[in-house]
Structures are given as structure tokens and as C-alpha cells.
Phi, psi and omega in degrees: 000134180308134174084006173277341161117017175308312178290327174303299177315316177299328189277333175286328177302314175298309177305314189286321180306298188310317187289312191288307193271129161280152180060032181267130172260129175240123182242114176263123167263126197224070172302336183260001189057061186230353186249351198294342174283332171295309186297317184292322185285346176250026177066032175274195188228134173261139182232150174260129186284356185299325188284341187050026166250117176251127174252115187250020185280358177271145180288338188218123183227136165248122181258115177236162175270156189292310187233124179293157172075006184274143174300326171293346176316302182310308169306311178308316187285316170307313187296306183312305191293328176304315181283329171297319180301310180302315169320294181301326179290340186271001183222165171249014178306142178296136179221129166247123175252125168250129181238111178272158181046055183298338180305327179304303168314310183293334188270017200219118182305305177305318180299320178298317187295312176307303181297315183306303188300329178293311184292322178296326181254003176305314181301326188287343190252007170077032182247124176258132184243120174256121180244135176239137176203167189287328190219138165311320191298346169302338191255326188287352185263003177218151174313308172302326174282319163306328177283326176294311177297331186285341194242002179262132191284342170215160188233129161245132176261145174241178174298147179235151174275345172205149184236112182293156172307329183286340172281318171302309185284331180301309190268007187033061181271129171302168178295324183292318184284320180292333175278311179308321183286321171297000000 
């Protein structure tokens, strides 16, 4: 839900990780242009997706779209995640990948496939993947999304404006838990 603290928590995770872990690469996928100041504060680089050129040589990188809400951004984001997956699978460096607005990828068939493969194989490449989305139902409505949920070691729920039945069923939430989440 908007205003529940998802972006704030994700930014704190990035900052703490940059301070705590030596030789950590942080890669933020930022379709809403919210993370550039955090990446800048840790000495990182901001890259625009319009170029289709991805440079992973910096320790901390924030990939942004030029304009929010554009239809062509979906394909750019899918290609970017594919490239991040390729990059992280080629080395054993500790990497934290934060993907904001993961629903954009989950609403696209190819995006679901790429994200699922990346999450499933991320542990083998010393890569932690943080996915941020408005509602858990973005994952519970598809096979790939449920596989992602099955394979991530931690899930953080924040206030929801509604809790869909698919989320209640998947997580076996009691009526009390559903109300607390609401």
C-alpha cells in the first residue's frame, strides 16, 4: 500500500548493506526514480535505461528509466534484469539486487520467467534479490510468482489496503492475520 514504508525500508537495507559488507555490489532497478540519492550517497553511479548499454563496473549502480509509466519501459526492465542475472552469474562477488515495482515484471510473461530464473539461481551466485511491490498478490497469481515466493528466504508484509484471497490462501493466513495485515 502506498505510504506503508516499503521504499523507506528498502533504502535503509541498501544503506546498511553498503556499510556492513565489504566488497558488496549494490544494483538498484528503479522504475520510479526513487533510489538515485541513496546510491549517490554511497558513491554509486546512476545509469539510464534508454541506452541499452549496461556497465556493471561500479560498486553501486542505480538503473532508472527516463520517464515513469511508459509502456516501452517493461521491455527495458525485462532486458535489464536479464543482463543483471547474466552479470551476477559470471562472478562470485556478493551482490544485492533491489528491484522496485516488481509488479511491472510480474505482469509480463517474459518478465516473470526472467525474474523467476534469477531468484531461483541467485543463491548459487552469492546474490541477494530484494523485490518490492504494492501487494503480495502480484506473486500469488502466477506459477512463477509462487515459485519465487517459495524460494525467497524472507518475506516482509506491510500494511495492505486489501488482502486478496490468493494471498490468504497461499500464506494460510488466519482471519486475525488478515485483519492485522489490513
